[in-house]
Short mmCIF file of C-alpha atoms (C1' of nucleotides) in Angstrom, two decimals:
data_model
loop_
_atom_site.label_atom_id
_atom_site.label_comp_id
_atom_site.label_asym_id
_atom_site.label_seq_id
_atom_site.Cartn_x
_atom_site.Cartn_y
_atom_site.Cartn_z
CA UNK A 388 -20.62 -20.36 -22.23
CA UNK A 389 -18.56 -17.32 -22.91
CA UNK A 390 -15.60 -17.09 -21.16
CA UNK A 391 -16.86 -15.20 -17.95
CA UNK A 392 -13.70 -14.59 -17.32
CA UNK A 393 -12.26 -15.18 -13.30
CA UNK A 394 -8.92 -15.29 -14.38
CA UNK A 395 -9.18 -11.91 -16.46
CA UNK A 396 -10.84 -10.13 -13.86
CA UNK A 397 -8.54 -11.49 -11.11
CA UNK A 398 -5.21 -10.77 -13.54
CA UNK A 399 -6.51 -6.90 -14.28
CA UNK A 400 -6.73 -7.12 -10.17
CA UNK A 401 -3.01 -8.33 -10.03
CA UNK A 402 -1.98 -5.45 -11.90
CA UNK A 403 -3.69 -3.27 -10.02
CA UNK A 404 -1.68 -4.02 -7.33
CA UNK A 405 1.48 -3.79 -8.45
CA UNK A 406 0.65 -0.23 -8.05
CA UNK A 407 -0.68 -1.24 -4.77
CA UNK A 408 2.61 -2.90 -3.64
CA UNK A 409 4.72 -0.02 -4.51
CA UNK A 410 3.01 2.05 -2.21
CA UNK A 411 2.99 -0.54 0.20
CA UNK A 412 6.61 0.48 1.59
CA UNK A 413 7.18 3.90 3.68
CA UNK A 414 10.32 4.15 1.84
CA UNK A 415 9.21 4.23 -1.28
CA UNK A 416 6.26 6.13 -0.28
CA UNK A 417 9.17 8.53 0.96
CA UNK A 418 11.04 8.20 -1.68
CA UNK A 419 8.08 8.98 -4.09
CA UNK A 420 7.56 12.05 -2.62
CA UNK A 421 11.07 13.13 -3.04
CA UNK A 422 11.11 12.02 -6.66
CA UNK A 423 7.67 14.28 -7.07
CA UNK A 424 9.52 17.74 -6.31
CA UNK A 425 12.21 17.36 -8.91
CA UNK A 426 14.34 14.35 -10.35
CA UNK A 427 17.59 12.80 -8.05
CA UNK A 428 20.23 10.66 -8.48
CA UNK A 429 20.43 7.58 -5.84
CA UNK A 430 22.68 8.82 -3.95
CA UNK A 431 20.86 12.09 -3.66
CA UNK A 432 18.16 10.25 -2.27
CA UNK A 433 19.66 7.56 0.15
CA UNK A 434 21.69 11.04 1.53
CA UNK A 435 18.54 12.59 1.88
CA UNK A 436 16.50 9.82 3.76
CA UNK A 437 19.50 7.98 6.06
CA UNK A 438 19.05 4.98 3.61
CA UNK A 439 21.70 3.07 2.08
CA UNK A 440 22.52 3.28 -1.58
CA UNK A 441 22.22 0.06 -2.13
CA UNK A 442 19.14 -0.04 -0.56
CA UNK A 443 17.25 3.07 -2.31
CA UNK A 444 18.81 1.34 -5.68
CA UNK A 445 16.55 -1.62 -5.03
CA UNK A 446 13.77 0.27 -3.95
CA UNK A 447 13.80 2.07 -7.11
CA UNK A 448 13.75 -0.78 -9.16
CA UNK A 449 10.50 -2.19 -7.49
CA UNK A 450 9.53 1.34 -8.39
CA UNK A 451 10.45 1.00 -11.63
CA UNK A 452 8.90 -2.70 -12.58
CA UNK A 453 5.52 -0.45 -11.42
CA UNK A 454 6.84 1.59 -13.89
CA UNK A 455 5.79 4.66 -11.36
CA UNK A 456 9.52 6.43 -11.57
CA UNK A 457 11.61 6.98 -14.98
CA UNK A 458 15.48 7.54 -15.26
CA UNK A 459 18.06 9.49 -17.17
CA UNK A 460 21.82 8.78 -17.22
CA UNK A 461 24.03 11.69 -17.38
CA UNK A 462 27.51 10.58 -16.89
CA UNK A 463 28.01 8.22 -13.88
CA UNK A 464 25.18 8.83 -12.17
CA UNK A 465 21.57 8.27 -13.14
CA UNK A 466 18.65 10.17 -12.00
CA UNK A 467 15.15 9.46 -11.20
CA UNK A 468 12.15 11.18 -11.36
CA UNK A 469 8.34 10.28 -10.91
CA UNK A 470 7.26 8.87 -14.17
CA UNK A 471 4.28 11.71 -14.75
CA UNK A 472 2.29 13.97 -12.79
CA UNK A 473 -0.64 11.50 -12.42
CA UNK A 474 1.69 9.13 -10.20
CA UNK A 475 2.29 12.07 -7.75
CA UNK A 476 -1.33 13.02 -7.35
CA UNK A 477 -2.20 9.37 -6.56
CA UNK A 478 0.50 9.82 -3.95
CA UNK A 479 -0.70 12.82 -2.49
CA UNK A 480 -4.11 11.41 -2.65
CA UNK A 481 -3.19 8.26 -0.44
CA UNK A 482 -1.52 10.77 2.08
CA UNK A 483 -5.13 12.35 2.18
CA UNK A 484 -6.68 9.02 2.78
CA UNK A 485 -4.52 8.37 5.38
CA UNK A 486 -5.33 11.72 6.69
CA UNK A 487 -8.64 11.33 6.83
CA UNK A 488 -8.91 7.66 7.93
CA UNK A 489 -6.53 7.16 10.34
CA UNK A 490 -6.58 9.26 13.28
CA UNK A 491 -2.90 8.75 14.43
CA UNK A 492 -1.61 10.55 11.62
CA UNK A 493 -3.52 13.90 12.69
CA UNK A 494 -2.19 12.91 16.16
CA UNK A 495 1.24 13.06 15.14
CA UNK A 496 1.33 15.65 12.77
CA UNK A 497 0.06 17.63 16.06
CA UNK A 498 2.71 16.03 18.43
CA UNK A 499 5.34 17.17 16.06
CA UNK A 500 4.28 21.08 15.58
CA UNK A 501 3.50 21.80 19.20
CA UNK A 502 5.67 19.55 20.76
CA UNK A 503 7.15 22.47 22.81
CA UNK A 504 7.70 21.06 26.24
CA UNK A 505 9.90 18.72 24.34
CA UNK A 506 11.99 21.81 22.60
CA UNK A 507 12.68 22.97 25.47
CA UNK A 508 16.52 22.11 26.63
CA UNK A 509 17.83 19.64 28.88
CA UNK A 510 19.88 21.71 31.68
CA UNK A 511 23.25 20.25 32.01
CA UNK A 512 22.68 18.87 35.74
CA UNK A 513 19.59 16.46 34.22
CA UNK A 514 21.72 15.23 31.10
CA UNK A 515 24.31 14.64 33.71
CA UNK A 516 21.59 12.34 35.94
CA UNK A 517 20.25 11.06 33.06
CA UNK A 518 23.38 9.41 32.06
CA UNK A 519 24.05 7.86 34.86
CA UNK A 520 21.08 5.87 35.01
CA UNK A 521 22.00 4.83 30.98
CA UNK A 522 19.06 5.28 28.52
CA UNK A 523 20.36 8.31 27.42
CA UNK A 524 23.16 9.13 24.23
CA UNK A 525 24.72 12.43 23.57
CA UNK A 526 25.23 13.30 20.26
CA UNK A 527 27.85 16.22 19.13
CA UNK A 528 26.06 17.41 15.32
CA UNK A 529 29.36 19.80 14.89
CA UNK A 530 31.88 18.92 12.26
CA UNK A 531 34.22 16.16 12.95
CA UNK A 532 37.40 19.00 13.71
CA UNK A 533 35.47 20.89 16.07
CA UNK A 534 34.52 17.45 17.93
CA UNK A 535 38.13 15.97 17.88
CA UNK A 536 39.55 19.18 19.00
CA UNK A 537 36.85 18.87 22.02
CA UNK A 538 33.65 16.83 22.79
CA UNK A 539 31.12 16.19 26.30
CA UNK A 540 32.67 12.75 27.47
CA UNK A 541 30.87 9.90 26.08
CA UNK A 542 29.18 11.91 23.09
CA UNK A 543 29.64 10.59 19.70
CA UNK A 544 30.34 12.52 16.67
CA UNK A 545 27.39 12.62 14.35
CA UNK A 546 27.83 16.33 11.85
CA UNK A 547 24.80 17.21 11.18
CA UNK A 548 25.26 16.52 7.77
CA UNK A 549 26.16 12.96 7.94
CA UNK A 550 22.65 12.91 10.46
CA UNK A 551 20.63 11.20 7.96
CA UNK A 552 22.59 8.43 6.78
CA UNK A 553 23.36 7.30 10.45
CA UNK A 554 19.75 7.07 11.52
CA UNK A 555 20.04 3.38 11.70
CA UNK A 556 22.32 3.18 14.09
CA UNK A 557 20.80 5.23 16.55
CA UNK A 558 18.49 3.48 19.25
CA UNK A 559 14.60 4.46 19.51
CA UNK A 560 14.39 3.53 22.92
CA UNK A 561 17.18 6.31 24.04
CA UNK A 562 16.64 9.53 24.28
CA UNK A 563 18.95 11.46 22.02
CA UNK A 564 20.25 14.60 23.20
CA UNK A 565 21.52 16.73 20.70
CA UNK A 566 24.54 19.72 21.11
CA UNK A 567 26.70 21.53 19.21
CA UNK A 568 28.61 25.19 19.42
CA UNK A 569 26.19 27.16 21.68
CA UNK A 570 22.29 28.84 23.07
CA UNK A 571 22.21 30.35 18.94
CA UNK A 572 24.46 27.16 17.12
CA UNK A 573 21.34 25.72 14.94
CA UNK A 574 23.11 23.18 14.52
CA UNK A 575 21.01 21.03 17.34
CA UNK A 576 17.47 22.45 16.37
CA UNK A 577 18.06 21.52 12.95
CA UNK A 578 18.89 17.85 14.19
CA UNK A 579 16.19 17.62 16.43
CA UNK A 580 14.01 18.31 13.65
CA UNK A 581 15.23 15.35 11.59
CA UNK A 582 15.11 13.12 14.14
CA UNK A 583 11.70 13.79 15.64
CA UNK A 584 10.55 13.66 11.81
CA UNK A 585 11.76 10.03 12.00
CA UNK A 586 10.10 8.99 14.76
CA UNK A 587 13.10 9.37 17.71
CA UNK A 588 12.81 10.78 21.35
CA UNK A 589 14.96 14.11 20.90
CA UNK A 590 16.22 16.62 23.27
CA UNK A 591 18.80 19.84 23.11
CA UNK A 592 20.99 20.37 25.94
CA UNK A 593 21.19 23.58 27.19
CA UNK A 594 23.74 26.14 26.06
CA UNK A 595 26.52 24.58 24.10
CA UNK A 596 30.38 22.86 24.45
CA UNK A 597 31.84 25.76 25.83
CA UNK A 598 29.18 26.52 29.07
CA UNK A 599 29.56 23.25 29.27
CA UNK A 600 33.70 23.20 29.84
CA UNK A 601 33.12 26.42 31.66
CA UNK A 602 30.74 24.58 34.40
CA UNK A 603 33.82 21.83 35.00
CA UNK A 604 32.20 19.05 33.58
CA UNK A 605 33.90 15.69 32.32
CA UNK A 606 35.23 17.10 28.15
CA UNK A 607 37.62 14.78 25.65
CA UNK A 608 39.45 15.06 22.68
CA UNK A 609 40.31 12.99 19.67
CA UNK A 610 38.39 10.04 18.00
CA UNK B 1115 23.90 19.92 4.22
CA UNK B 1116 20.76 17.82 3.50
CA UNK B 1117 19.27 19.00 7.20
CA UNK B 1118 15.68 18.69 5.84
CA UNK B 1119 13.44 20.77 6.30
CA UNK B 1120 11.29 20.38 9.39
CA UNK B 1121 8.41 18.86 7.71
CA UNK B 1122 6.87 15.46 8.98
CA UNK B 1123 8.57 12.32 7.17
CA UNK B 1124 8.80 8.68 8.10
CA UNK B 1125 6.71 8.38 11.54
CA UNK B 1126 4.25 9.85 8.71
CA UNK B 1127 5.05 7.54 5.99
CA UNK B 1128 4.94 4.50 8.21
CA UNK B 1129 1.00 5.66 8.50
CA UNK B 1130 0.99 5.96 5.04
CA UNK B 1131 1.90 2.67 4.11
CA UNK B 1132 -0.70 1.16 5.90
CA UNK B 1133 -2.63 2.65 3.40
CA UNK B 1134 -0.43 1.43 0.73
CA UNK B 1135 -0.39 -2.33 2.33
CA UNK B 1136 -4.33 -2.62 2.35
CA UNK B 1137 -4.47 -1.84 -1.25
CA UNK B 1138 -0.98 -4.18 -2.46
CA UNK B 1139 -3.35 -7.07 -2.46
CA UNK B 1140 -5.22 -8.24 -5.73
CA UNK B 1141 -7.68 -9.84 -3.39
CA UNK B 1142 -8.63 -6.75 -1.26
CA UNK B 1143 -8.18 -4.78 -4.16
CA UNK B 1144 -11.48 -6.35 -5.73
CA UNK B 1145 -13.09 -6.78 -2.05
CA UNK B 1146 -12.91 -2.98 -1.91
CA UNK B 1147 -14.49 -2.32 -5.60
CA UNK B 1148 -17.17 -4.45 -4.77
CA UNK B 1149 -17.65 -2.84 -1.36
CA UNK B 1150 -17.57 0.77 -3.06
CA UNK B 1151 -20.68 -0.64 -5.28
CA UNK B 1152 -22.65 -1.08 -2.23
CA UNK B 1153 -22.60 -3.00 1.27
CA UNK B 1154 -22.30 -6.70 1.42
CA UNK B 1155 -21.74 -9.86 3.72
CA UNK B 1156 -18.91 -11.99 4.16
CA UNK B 1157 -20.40 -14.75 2.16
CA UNK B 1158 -21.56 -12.99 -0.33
CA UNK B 1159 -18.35 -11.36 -1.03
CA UNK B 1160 -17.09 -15.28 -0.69
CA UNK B 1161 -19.93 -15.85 -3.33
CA UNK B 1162 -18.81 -13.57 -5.44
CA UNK B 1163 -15.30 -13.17 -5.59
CA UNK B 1164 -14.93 -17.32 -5.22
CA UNK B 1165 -12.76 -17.15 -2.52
CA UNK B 1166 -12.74 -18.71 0.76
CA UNK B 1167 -15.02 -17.26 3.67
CA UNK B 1168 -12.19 -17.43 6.17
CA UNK B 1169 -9.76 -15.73 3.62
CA UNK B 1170 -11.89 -13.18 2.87
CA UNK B 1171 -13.15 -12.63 6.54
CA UNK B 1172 -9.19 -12.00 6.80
CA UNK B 1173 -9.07 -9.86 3.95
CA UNK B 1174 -11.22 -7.28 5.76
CA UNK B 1175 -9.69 -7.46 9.20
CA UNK B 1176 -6.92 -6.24 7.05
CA UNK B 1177 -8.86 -3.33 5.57
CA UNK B 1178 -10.62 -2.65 9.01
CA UNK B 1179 -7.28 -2.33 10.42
CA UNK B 1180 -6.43 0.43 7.87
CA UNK B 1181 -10.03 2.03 8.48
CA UNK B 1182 -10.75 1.20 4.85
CA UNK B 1183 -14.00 -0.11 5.40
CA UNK B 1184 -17.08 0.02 8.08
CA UNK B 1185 -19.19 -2.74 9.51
CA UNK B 1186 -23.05 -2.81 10.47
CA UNK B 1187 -23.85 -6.12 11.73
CA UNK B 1188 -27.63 -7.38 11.44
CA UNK B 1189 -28.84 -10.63 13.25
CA UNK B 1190 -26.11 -13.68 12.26
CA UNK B 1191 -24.55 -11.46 9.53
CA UNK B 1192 -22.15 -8.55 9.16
CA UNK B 1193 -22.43 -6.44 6.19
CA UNK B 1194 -19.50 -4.28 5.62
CA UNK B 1195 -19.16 -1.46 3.42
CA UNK B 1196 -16.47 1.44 2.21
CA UNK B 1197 -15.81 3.70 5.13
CA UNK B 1198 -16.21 6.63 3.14
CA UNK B 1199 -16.31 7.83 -0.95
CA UNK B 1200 -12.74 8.99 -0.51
CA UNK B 1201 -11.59 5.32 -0.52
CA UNK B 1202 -13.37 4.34 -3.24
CA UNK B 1203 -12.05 7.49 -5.22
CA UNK B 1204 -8.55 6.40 -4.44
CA UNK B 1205 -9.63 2.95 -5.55
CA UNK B 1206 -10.52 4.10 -9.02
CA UNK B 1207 -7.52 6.56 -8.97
CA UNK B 1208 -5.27 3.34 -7.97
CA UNK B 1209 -6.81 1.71 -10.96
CA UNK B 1210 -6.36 4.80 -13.10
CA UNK B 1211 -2.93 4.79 -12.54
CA UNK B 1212 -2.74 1.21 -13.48
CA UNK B 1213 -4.47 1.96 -16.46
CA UNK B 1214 -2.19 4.46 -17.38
CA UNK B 1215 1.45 3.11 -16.50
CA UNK B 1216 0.88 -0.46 -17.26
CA UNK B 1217 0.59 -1.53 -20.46
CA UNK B 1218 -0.70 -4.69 -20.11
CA UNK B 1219 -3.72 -3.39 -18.32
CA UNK B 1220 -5.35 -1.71 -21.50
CA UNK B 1221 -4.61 -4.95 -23.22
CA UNK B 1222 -6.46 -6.94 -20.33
CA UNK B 1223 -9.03 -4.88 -20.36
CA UNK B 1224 -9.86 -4.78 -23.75
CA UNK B 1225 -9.64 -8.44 -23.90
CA UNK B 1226 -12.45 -8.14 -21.12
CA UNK B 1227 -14.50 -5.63 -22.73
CA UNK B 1228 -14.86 -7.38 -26.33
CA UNK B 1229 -13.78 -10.79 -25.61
CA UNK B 1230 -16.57 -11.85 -27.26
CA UNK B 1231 -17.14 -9.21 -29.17
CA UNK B 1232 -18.34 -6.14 -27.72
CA UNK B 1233 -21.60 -6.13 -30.39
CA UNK B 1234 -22.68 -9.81 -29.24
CA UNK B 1235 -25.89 -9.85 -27.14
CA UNK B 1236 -25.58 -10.75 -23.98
CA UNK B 1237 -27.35 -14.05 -22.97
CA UNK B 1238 -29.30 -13.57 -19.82
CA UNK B 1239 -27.16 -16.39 -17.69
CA UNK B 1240 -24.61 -14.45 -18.18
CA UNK B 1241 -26.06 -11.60 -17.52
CA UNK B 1242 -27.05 -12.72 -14.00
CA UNK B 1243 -23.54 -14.05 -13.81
CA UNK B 1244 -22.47 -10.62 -14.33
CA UNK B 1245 -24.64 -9.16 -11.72
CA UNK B 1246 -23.95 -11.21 -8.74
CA UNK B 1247 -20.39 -10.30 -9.11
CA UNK B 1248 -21.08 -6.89 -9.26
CA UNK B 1249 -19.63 -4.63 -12.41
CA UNK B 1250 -22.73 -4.45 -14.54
CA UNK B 1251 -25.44 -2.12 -14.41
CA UNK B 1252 -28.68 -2.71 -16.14
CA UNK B 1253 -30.68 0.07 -18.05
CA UNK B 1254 -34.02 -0.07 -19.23
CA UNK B 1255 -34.63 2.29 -22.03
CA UNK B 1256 -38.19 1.78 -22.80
CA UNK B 1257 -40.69 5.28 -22.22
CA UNK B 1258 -41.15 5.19 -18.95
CA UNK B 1259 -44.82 3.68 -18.36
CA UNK B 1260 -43.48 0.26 -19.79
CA UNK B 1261 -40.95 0.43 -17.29
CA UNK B 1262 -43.52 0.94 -14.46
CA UNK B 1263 -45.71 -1.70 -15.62
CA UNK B 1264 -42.91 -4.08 -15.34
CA UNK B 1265 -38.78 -4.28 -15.48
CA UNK B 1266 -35.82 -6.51 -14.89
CA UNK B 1267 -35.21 -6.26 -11.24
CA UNK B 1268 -32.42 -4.04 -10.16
CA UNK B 1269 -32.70 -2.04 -13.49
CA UNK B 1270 -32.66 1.65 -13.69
CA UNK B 1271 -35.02 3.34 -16.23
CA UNK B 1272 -33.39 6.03 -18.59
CA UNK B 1273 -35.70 6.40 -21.73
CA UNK B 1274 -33.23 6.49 -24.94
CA UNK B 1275 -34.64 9.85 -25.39
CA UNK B 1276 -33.79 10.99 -21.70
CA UNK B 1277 -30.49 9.03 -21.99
CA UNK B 1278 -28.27 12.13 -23.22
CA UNK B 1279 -28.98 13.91 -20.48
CA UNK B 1280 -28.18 11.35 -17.84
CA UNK B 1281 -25.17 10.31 -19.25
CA UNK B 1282 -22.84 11.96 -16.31
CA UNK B 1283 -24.78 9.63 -14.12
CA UNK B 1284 -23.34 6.89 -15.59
CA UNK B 1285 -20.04 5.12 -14.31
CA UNK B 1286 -17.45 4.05 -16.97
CA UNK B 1287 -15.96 1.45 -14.96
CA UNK B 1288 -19.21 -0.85 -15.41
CA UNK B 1289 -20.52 -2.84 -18.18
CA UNK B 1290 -23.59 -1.46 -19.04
CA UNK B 1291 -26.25 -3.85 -20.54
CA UNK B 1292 -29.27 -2.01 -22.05
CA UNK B 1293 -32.77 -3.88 -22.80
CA UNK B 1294 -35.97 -2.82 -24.26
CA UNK B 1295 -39.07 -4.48 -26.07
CA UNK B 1296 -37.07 -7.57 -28.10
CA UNK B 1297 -35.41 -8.91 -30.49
CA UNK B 1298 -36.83 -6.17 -32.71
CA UNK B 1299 -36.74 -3.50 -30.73
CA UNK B 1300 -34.49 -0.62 -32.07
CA UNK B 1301 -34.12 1.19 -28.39
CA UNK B 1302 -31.51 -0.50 -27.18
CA UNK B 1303 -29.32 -0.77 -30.47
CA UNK B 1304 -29.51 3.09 -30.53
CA UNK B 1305 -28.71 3.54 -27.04
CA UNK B 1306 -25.94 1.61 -27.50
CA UNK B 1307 -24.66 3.30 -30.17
CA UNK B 1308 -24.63 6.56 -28.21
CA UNK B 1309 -23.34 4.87 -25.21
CA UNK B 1310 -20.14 3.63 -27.22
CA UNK B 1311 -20.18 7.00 -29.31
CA UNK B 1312 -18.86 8.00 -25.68
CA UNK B 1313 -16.85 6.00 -24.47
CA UNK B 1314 -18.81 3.74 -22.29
CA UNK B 1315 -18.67 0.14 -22.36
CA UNK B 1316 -22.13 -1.36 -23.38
CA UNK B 1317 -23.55 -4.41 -24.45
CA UNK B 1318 -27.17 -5.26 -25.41
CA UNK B 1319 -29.16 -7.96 -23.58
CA UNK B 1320 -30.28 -10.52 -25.67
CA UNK B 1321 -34.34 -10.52 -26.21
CA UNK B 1322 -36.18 -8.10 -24.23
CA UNK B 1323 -38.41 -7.98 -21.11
CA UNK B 1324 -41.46 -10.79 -22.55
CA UNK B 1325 -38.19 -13.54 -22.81
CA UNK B 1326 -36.70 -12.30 -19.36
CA UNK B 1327 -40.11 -12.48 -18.11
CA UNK B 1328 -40.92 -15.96 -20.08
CA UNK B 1329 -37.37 -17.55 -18.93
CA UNK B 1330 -39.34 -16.78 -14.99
CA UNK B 1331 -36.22 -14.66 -13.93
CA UNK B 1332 -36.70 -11.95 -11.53
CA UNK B 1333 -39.00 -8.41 -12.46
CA UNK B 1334 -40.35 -5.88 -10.66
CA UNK B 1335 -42.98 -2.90 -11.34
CA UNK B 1336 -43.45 0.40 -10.03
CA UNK B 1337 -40.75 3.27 -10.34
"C1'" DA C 209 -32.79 -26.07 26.09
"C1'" DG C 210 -30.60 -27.67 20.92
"C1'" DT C 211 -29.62 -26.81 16.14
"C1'" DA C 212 -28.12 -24.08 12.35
"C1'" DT C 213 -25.77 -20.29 10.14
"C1'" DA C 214 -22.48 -16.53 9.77
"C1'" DT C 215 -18.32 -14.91 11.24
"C1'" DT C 216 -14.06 -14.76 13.53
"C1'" DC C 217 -10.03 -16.73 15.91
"C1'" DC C 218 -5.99 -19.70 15.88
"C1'" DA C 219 -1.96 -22.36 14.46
"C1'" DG C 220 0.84 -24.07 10.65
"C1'" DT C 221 3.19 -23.60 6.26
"C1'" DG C 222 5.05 -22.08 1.92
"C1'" DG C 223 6.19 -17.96 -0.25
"C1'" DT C 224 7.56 -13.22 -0.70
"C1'" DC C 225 9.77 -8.94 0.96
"C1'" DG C 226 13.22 -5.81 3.05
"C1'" DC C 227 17.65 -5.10 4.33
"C1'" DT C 228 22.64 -6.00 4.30
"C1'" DG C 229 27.42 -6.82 2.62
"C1'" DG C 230 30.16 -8.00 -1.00
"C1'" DA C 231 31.07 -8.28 -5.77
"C1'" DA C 232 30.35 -6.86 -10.61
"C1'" DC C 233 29.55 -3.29 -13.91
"C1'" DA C 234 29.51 1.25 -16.24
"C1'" DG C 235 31.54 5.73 -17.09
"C1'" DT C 236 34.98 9.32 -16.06
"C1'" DA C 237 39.37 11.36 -14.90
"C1'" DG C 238 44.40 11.05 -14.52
"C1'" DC D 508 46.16 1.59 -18.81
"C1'" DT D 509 44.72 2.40 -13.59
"C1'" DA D 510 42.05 4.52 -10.09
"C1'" DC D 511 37.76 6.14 -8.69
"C1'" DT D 512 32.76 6.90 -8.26
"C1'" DG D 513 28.06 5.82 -8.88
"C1'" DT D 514 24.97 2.14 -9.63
"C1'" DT D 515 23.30 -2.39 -9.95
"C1'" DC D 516 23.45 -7.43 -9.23
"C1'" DC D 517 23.52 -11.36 -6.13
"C1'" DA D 518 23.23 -14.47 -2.02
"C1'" DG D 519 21.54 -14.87 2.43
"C1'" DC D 520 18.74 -14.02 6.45
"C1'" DG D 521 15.00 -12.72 9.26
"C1'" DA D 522 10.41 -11.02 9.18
"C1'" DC D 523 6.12 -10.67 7.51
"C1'" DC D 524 2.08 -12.23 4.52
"C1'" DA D 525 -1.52 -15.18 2.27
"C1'" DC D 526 -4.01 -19.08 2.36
"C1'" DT D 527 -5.85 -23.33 4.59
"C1'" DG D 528 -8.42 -26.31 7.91
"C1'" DG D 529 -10.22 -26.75 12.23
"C1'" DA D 530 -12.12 -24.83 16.40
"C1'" DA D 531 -14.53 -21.15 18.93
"C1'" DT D 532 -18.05 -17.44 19.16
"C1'" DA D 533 -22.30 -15.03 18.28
"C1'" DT D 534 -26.97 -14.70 16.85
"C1'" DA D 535 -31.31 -16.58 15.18
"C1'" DC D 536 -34.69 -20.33 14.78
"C1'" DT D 537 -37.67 -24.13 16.81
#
DNA sequence: AGTATATTCCAGTGGTCGCTGGAACAGTAG
DNA sequence: CTACTGTTCCAGCGACCACTGGAATATACT
């Protein structure tokens, strides 16, 4: 007789997840957790995760209709910032629960601290054998000067700055080998780190651009 | 430089969303609070949430596949049940959340708590209505001996003068119908009162035990 | 064996989502 | 005013998702 109520129930549900579906994106999970250590404008954030601005925008307005993220406006730029502590806990929580339930995330939180067989360098006669059967890209993470003034043949010219924001372009099924200035440049390490983060098959080469003009082997110049 | 730090991102976040996904459906949403009240088939899940077998049986191959929930299977059925009381805590912290960003959910929700006014009896249809879906938690606050000597099935016996004390037992995301003698019977009234007094949502069930009894609906005796 | 019940598997379909590129819209500096 | 930057809006597309009905599978009952 009273309304017992199916299409109350099921409506408080359909809020519900509209939390749900925010979370339901590893940007935005990604993006979340950047907005939970301190507020950032959208650029900030597509620099910081190799998104593009337009992009992170949209994401933060499905963010916003969830009503998990606030803004401010300060000049041109408007920054975000989780809407309240409770949001990031839940956040942190669901990283727990994916802790705990899914074993692959153990697995590659593992893979990625001890992956040491994979730190160790490429020697310059393997990179060279690996190229020729394809498969393989060479990446120079030095500035753009020092790469026009000199670069390996073939590399391309990603700084290591500019790293995150060219993610998309780079393939998954490659390996990526990674050099810059020399054996203590960190240039590379700190690359390799990103893009192992992400997901990518990452290598160093050994040594640096100069050992690598010293042995004789194929160098260019320009753009 | 945005070189972030080497800490684990979006091979990690892709995990995470899984999470996210299982959860950005109103449907499993509810599958899962009914499955954190206790184990249940496929059809009775069906049963209760009115959905389609089929759809629902595809509701929890999704939240298998995100480890969400376990399965014991006995003869022709398969009960399932949360994996573990982690999920269920991230349930109600999901719906906490809700709670606390959304507006419209306290508005929902109090439309569900005292749609028909929160000091209206509950009929016992509606009452069994209320229990097949789940949600509802029946309390019997007679002494104890009347309990033993006979009691709404499924009911848990708190005395109104033990009921302070077991308050913390309590869950405040149920309705929680209290009974005792009657229509006359002050017990339930007062535990009602103190229920409210903190925060609890409680109703009274109309009559008492002899009309439960008379109307041939289901008792049991014993502790 | 055959029947019945509970559950899952398998297309098919309409709808929603994520990403992109280009354009529009502030707000600021010259 | 114009030029510029940061952000959002919009159209379009490919991919994925939810729900359905019908068939296949598994277990129990007789």
């Amino acid at each position: 007789m009273t309304a017992s109520p199916p299409e109350l129930r099921s409506a408080l549900h359909e809020q519900f997840a509209r939390i749900g579906k925010a979370v339901a994106s590893p940007r935005r999970i990604e993006l979340l957790e950047l907005l939970c250590q301190g507020e950032r404008s959208v650029d900030a954030l597509a620099r910081a995760t190799g998104m593009t601005v337009t992009n992170v925008s949209q994401h933060l307005q499905a963010l916003s209709a969830a009503r998990l993220v606030a803004r401010r406006r300060d000049g041109t730029r408007i920054y975000y910032r989780a809407a309240d502590e409770q949001v990031c806990t839940f956040v942190t929580e669901l990283g727990a629960v994916a802790r705990t339930r899914l074993p692959e995330v153990e697995r590659l939180a593992a893979e990625y601290i001890d992956g040491s067989d994979q730190l160790e360098p490429l020697t310059r006669a393997e990179l060279l054998r690996r190229l020729r059967r394809g498969y393989t890209i060479v990446v120079d993470v030095r500035p753009t000067e020092e790469y026009k003034s000199a670069h390996i043949k073939g590399a391309a010219s990603i700084p290591l700055d500019e790293l995150a924001r060219h993610l998309h372009e780079l393939p998954r099924t490659k390996l990526i080998v990674a050099y810059c200035r020399g054996p203590y440049c960190v240039l590379a390490p700190q690359a390799l780190a990103l893009l192992r983060a992400r997901g990518f098959r990452a290598r160093r080469l050994e040594d640096g651009l100069p050992e690598w003009r010293a042995a004789g082997l194929p160098i260019a110049a320009g753009s």
